[in-house]
XYZ file of C-alpha atoms in Angstrom:
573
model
C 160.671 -20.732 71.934
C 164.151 -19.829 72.646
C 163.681 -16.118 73.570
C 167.908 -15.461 74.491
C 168.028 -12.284 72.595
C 164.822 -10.690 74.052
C 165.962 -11.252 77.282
C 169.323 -9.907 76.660
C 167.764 -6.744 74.978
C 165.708 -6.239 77.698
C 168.840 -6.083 80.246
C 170.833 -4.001 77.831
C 168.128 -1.316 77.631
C 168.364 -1.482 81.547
C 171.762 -0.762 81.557
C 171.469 2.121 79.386
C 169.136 3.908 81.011
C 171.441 3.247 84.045
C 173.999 4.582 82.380
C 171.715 7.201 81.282
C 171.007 8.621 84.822
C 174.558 8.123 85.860
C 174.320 5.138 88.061
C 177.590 3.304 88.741
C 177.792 -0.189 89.318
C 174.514 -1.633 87.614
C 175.158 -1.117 84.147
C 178.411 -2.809 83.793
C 176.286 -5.917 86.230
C 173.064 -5.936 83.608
C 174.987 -5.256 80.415
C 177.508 -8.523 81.913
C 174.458 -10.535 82.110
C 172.842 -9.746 78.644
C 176.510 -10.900 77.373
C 176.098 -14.008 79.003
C 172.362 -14.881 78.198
C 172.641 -14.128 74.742
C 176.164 -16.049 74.422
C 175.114 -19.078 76.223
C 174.083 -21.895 74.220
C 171.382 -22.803 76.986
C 167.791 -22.113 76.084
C 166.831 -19.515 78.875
C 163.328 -20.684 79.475
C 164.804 -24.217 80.605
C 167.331 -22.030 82.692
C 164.662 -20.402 84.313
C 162.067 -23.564 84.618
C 165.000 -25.826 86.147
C 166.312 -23.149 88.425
C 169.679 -22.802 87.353
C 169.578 -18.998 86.184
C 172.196 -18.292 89.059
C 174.892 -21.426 87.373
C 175.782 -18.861 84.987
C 178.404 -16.443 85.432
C 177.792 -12.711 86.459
C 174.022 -13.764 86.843
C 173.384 -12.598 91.266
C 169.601 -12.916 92.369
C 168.277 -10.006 92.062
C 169.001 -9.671 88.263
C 167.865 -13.897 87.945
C 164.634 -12.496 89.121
C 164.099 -9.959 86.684
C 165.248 -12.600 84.218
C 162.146 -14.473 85.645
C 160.098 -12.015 84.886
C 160.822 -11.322 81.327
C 160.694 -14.894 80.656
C 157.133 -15.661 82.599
C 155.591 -12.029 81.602
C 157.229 -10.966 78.373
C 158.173 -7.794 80.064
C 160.046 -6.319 83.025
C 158.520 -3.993 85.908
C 161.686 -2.296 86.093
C 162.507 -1.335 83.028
C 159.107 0.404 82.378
C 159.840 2.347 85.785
C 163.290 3.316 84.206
C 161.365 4.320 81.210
C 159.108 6.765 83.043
C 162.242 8.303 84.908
C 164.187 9.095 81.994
C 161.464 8.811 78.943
C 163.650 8.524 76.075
C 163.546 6.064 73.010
C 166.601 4.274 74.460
C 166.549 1.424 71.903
C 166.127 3.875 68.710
C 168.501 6.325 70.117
C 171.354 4.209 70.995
C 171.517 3.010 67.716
C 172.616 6.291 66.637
C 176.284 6.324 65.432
C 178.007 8.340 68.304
C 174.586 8.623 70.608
C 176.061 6.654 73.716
C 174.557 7.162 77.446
C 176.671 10.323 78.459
C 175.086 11.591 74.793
C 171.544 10.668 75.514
C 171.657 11.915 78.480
C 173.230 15.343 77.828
C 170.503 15.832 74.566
C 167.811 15.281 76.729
C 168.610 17.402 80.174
C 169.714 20.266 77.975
C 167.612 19.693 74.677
C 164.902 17.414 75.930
C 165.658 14.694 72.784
C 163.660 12.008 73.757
C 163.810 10.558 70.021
C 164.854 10.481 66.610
C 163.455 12.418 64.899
C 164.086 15.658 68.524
C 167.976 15.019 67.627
C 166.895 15.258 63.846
C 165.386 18.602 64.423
C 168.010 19.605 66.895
C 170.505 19.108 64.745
C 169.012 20.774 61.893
C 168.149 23.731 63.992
C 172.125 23.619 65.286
C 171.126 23.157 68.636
C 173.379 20.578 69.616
C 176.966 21.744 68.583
C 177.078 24.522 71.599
C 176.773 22.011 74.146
C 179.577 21.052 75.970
C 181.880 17.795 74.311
C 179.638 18.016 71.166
C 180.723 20.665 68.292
C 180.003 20.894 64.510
C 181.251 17.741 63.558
C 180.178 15.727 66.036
C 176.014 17.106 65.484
C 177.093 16.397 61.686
C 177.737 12.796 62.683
C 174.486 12.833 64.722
C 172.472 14.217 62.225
C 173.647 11.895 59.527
C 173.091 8.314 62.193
C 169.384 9.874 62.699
C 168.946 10.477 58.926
C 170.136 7.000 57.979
C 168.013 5.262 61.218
C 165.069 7.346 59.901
C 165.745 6.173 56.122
C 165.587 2.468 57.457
C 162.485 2.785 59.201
C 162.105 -0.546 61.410
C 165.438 -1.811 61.771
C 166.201 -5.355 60.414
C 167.491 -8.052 62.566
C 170.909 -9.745 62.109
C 170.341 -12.833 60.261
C 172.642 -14.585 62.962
C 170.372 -13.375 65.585
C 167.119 -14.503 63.739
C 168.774 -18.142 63.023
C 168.086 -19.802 66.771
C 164.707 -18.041 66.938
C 164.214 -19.442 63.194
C 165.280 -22.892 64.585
C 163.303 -23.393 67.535
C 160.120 -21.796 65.021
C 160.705 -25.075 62.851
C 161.335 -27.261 65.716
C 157.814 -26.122 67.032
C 156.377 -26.239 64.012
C 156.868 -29.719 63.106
C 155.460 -30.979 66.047
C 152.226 -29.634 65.244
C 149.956 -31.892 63.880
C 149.432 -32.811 60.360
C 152.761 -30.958 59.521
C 155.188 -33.413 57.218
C 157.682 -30.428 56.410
C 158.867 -26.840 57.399
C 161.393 -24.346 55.866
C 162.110 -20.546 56.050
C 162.698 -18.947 53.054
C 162.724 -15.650 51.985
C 165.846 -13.570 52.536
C 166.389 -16.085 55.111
C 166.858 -18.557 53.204
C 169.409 -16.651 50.881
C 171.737 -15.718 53.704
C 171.083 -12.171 54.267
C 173.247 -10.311 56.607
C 169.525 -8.741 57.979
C 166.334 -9.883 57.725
C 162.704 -7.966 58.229
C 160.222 -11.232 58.915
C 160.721 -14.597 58.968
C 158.557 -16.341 55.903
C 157.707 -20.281 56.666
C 156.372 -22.618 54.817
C 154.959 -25.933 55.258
C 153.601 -29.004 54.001
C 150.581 -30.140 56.273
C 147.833 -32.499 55.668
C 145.596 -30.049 58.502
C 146.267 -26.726 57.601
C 143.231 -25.150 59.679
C 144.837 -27.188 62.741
C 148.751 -25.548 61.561
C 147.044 -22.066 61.694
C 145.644 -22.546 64.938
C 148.462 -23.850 66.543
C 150.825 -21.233 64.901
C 148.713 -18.553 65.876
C 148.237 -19.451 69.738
C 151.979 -20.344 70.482
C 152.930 -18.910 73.543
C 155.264 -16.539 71.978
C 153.121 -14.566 70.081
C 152.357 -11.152 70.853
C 150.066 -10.065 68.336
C 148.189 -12.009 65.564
C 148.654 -9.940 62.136
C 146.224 -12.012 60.074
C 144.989 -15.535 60.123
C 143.168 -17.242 57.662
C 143.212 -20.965 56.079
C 146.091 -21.299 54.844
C 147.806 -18.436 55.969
C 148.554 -16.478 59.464
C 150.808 -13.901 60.223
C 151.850 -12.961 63.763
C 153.977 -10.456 65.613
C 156.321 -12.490 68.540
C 157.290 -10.889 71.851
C 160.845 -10.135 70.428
C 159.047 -7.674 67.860
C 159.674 -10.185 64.851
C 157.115 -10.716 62.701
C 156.552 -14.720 61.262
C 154.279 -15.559 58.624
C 153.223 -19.274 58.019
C 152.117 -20.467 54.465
C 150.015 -24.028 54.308
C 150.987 -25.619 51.008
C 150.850 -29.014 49.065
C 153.171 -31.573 48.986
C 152.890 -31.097 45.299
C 153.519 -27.672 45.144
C 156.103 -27.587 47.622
C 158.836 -26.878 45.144
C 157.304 -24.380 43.262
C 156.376 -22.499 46.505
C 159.894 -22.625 47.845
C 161.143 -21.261 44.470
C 158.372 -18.408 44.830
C 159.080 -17.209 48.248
C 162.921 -17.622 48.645
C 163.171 -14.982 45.776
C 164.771 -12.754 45.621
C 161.953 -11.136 43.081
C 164.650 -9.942 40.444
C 165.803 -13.628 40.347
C 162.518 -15.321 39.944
C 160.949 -12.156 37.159
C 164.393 -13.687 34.732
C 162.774 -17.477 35.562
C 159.201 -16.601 34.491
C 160.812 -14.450 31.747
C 162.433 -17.911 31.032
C 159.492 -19.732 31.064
C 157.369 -17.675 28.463
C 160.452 -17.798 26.544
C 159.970 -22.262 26.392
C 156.443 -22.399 26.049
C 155.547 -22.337 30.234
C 154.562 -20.401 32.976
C 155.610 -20.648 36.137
C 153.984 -19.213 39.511
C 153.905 -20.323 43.052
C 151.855 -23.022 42.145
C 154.205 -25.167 39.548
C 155.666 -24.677 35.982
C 152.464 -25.488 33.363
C 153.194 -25.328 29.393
C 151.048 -22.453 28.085
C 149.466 -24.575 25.493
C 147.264 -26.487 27.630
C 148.461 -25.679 31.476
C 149.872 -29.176 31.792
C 151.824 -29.367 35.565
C 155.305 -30.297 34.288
C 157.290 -29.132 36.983
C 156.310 -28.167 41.286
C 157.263 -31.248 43.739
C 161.026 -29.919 44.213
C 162.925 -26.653 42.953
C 165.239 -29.009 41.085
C 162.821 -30.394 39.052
C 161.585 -26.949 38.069
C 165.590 -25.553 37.453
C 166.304 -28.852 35.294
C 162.796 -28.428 33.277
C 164.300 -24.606 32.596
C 167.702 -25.814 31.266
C 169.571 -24.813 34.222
C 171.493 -26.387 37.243
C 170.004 -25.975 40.433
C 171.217 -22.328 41.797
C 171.622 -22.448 45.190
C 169.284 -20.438 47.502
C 171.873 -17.887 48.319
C 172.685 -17.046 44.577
C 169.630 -15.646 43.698
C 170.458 -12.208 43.480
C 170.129 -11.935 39.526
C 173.976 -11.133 39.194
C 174.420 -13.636 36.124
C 173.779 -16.790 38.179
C 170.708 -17.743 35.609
C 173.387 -17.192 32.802
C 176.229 -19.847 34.575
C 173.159 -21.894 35.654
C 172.274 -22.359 31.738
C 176.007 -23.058 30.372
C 176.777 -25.318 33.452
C 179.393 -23.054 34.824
C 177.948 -22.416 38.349
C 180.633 -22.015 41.194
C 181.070 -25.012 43.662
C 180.223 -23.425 46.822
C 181.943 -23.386 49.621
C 180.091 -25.692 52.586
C 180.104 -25.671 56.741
C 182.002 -28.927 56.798
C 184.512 -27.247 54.241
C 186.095 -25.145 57.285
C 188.100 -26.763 59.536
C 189.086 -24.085 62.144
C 188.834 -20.225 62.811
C 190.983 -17.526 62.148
C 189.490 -14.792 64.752
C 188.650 -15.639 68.710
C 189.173 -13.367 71.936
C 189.753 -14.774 75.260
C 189.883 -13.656 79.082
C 193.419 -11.838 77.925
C 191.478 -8.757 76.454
C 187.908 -8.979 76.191
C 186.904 -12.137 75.991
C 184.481 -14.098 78.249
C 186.489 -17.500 78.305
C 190.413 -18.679 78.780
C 192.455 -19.804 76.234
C 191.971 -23.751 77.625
C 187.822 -23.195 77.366
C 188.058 -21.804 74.127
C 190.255 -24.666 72.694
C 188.063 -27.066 74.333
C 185.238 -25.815 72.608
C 187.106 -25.485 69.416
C 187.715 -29.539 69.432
C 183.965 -30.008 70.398
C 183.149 -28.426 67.081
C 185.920 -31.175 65.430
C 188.217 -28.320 64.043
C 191.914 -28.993 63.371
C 192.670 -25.186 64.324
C 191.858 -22.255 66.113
C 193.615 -18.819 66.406
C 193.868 -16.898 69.362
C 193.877 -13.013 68.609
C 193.721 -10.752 71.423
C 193.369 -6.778 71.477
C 196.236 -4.867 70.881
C 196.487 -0.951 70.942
C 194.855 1.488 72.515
C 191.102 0.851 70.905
C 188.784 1.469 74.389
C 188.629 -2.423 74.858
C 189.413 -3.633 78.504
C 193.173 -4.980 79.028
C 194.656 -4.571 75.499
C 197.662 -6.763 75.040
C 201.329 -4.557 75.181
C 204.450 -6.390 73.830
C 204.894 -7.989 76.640
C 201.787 -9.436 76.983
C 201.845 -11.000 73.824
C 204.915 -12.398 74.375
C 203.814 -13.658 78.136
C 200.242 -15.321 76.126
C 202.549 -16.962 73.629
C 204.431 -19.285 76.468
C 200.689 -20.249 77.574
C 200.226 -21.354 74.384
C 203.113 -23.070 73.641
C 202.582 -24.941 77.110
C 199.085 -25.682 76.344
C 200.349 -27.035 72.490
C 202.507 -29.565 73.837
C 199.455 -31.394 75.590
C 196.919 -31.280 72.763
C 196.433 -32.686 68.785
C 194.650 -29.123 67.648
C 196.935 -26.910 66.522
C 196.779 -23.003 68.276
C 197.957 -20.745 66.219
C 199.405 -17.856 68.301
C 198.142 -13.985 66.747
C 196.903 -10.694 67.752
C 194.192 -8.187 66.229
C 196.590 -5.100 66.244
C 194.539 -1.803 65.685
C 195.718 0.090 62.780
C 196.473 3.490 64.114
C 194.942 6.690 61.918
C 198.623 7.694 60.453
C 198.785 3.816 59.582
C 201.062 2.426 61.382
C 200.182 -0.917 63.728
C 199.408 -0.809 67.038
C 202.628 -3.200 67.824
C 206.256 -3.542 66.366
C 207.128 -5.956 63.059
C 209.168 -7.521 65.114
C 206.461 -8.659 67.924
C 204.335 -9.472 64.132
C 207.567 -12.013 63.175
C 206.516 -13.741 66.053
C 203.445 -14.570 66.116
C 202.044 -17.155 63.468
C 198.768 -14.838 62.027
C 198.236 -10.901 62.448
C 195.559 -9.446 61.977
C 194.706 -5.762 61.227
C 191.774 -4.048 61.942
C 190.292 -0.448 62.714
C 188.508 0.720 66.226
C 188.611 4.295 65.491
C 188.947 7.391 63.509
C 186.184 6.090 61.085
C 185.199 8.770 59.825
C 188.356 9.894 57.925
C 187.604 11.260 54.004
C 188.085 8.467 51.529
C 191.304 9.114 50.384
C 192.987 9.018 53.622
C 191.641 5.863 54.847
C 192.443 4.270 51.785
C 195.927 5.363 52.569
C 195.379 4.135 56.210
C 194.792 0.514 55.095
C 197.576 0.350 52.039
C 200.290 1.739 54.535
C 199.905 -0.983 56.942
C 199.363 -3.952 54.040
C 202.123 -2.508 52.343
C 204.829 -1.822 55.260
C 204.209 -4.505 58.248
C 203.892 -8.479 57.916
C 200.260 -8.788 58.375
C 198.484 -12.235 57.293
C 194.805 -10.821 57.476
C 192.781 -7.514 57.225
C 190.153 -7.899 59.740
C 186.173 -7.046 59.542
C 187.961 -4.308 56.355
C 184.567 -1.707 56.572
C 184.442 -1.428 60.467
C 180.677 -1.500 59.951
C 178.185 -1.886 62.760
C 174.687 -3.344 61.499
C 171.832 -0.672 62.587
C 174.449 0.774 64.316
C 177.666 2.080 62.375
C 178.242 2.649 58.412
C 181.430 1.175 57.052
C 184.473 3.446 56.491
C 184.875 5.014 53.337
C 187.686 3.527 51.180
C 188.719 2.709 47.529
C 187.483 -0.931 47.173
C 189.624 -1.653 44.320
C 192.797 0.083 45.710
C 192.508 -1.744 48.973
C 191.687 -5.208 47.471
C 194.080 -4.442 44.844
C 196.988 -3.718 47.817
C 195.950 -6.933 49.622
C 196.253 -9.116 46.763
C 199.527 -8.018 46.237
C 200.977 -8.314 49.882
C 199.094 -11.930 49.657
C 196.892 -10.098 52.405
C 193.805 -12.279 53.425
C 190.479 -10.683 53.401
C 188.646 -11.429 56.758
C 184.920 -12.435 56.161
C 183.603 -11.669 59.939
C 180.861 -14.147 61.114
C 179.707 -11.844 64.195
C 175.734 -11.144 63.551
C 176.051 -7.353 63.958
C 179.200 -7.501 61.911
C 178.977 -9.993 58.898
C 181.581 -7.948 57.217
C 182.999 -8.114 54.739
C 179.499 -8.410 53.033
C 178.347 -10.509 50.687
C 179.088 -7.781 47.796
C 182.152 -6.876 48.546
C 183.384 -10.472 49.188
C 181.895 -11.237 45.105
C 184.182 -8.111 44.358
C 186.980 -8.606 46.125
C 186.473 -12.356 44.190
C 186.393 -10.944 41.036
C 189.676 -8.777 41.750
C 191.584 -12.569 42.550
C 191.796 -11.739 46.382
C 191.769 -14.820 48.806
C 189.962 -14.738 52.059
C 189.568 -16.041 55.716
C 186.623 -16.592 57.449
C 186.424 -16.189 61.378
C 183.702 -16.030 64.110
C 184.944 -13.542 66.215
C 184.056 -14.882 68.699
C 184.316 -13.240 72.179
C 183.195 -16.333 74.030
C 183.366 -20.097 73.187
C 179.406 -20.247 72.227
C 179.898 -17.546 69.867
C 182.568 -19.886 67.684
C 179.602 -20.909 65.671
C 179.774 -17.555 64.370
C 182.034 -18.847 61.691
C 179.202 -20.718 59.691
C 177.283 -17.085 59.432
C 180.459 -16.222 57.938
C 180.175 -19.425 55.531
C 176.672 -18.399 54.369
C 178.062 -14.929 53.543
C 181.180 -16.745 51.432
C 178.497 -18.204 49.482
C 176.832 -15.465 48.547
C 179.662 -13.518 47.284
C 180.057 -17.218 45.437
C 183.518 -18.039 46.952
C 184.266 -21.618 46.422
C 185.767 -23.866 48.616
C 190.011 -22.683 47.223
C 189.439 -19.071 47.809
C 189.141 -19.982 51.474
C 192.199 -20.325 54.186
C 189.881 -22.391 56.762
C 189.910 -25.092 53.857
C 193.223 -26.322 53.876
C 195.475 -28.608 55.711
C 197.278 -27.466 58.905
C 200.093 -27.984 57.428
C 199.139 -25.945 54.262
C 198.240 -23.080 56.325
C 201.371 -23.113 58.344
C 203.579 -23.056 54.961
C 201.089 -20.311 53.830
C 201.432 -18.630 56.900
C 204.868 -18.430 57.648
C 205.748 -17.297 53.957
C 205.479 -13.692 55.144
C 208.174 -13.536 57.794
């Protein structure tokens, strides 16, 4: 089981209670090797059982050991010595908005917070503003991050995160024996930018021998249930997986059931009753004499309803049933649709590869494009490009253009500044081939202003894209607040892209916004973000998100010809 995240949590929770206790050098070593085991596309347990741990960059010996040891033991030694030093929630805390380590720390010397629901009630009791740094605004913004982390109650995984640990699930599972097919569906299955438990099905001929096996896999933690045809388990990551046994001739019918969502499958059996069936989990039946009519595939079961297949990640009940019955259903956008990516960081700012790696990596994945947009302006990012940065990037470029087929198109992610104005000059935007504008700060300015924020810099400077547009943080940060239809409305008329942002604790815009911002005639990008060359497959988590705001395969910039783009492009100077 590819464990790359646990690992990397593990090492991140070191560094912050490092940073916690005000150590200097470690946390910047363990948080640099988190970054690199969860962005390398290496499975760490064959890392570790091949002894090559140390290949990787920023990974010394001493932390390769403790890597060991997570991966051998499920836990670390040194972590739960950290924990009894400074015993705070670190995980639950840091995903406070504002709660960083100088934070947690101050809260619990002076306050002893050790949790949520401490900074709740030291908030509430207006505890926290008199300390030094903190204020009434900033316990506001405290108390709110607790209330909505409270609200949530477990926090749900990024969907991008869950997909390699959903991969290497399947993998597993179809080597297990009497198993002829596996699939997760559920939310999953739909595309959901988070997702609470994976739910599996599959078609075995020994489902006693499929529970077994599922339940005694060496990455299980905890076994929830287990019965005949169903188990549920808890993994050492904290996710729990449940496995459902069914019938090759139910298969369809199943998969229908438990890829949902519930709204969308209540208007099917409302459907149903309405033609003389029923359908369950088990098949579509007439009601007359509960003859099986429909349950080997879902298309079989959409066609016996009148309708064209829906796609997984349409079933949301927003009218899809309706289209689905008149023929009308979007043509979704697919991976193989996108030919390049309009987002990636390199070595330049904060970026973990060169501009050469990341090109490489681009043509590995067959794309005709990739964009290379740095940092600009002062948003707290390591070695944010100035004017003459940019400018000194762009010859790299251009040298590196002349000796290879994909075509590098030269940008920047400028930060737009809180009195909206861009972090560099029009002039340094005129040349460059794609800006992009995005915000790093000052989030939590009233509606109206931000809204004026955004227009000012669509409406005054020559920018191509407006990058992640909420600012949101999954778990971690709420979107800004901003009139949707102003902004999207401003966009469309400065032929200002809409970036769809493939990073897992991103995935922003999301899928609601993006069927909006549809409906409004806006045209979008889609872009990994990536921050390393593994993380470039970020862009078809951004794909799966297109599709469920039912963008087709025109509303999209990634679709078109290089030379489209260019022409598209280039119309704003």
């Amino acid at each position: 089981m590819r464990r790359n995240m646990e690992v990397a949590n593990i090492l991140n929770q070191v560094a912050l209670l490092l940073e916690v206790q005000n150590v200097a050098w470690k946390p910047k070593a363990y948080r640099k090797a988190a970054e690199t085991i969860e962005n390398t596309a290496e499975d760490i347990d064959v890392l570790v059982r091949t002894g090559k741990l140390q290949d990787l960059p920023g990974i010394g010996i001493h932390i390769a050991k403790k890597i060991e040891e997570i991966v051998k033991t499920g836990k670390l030694t040194y972590l739960e010595k950290l924990k009894k030093e400074v015993p705070v929630d670190i995980e639950s805390l840091s995903h406070i908005e504002g709660m960083g380590p100088k934070t947690i720390k101050l809260l619990y010397d002076k306050l002893h917070v050790k949790n949520v629901r401490d900074v709740l009630n030291a908030a509430q009791a207006g505890k926290i503003r008199d300390l030094p740094g903190m204020g009434e605004k900033r316990e506001q913004l405290l108390l709110a991050g607790a209330q909505r982390l409270q609200q949530q109650g477990v926090l749900r995984m990024p969907r991008g995160f869950a997909v390699p640990i959903a991969e290497e699930l399947i993998k597993t599972i179809n080597k297990f024996p009497g198993t002829q097919k596996a699939i997760v569906a559920g939310s999953y299955r739909r595309g959901k930018d988070t997702i609470g438990d994976l739910d599996i099905l599959v078609v075995s001929t020994k489902p006693e021998a499929l529970m077994h096996a599922f339940t005694t896999m060496r990455d299980v933690a905890a076994v929830l249930a287990q019965g005949a045809t169903k188990s549920s388990v808890r993994l050492t990551n904290g996710l729990q997986v449940d496995v459902r046994a069914v019938k090759a001739s139910q298969y369809g019918s199943a998969l229908q059931y438990f890829t949902g969502s519930k709204e969308h499958s209540v208007e099917l059996r409302k459907r149903a009753l309405k033609m003389g069936y029923t359908l369950s989990e088990y098949g579509l039946f007439t009601r007359k004499d509960k003859t099986r009519v429909a349950s080997k595939t879902e298309e079989d079961i959409y066609a016996k309803l009148g309708l064209q297949y829906i796609p997984p990640e349409m079933r949301e009940q927003r009218g899809e049933i309706q289209l689905a019955q008149h023929k009308k259903l979007p043509a979704l956008i697919e991976e193989h649709n996108v030919h390049g990516d309009f987002q990636t960081q390199t070595t330049w700012s904060d970026g973990a590869n060169s501009i050469p790696e990341m090109i490489r990596a681009s043509q590995a994945l067959g794309w005709s494009f990739v964009t290379i947009t740095d940092h600009a302006g002062g948003i707290g990012i390591a070695h944010p490009l100035d004017e003459p940065r940019l400018k000194k990037q762009g010859k790299e470029i251009d040298a590196l253009q002349k000796k290879i087929d994909i075509r590098i198109f030269k940008g920047v992610e400028a930060d737009i500044s809180k009195n909206g104005t861009l972090a560099i000059s029009k002039a340094a935007c005129n040349n460059l081939d794609v800006v992009l504008a995005s915000i790093h700060s000052a989030f939590r300015m009233p509606k109206d202003e931000m809204t004026k924020r955004i227009c000012t810099v669509l409406e005054t400077y020559p920018v191509h894209v407006l990058a992640h547009p909420t600012g949101r943080l999954i778990n971690t940060r709420e979107g800004v607040a901003f009139d949707v239809e102003k902004v999207f409305q401003t966009a469309k008329d400065h032929d200002v892209f809409l970036e769809i942002n493939g990073q897992p604790s991103r995935m922003d815009l999301n899928d609601e916004l993006v069927h909006r911002a549809r409906e409004l005639g806006c045209k979008f990008v889609i872009s990994s973000d990536a921050h390393s060359a593994d993380q470039l497959r970020y862009v078809d988590f951004g794909v799966m998100t297109a599709r469920r705001g039912w963008l087709e395969k025109k509303d999209v910039l990634n679709t078109k010809s290089v030379k489209d783009i260019e022409h598209i492009l280039h119309a704003k100077k």
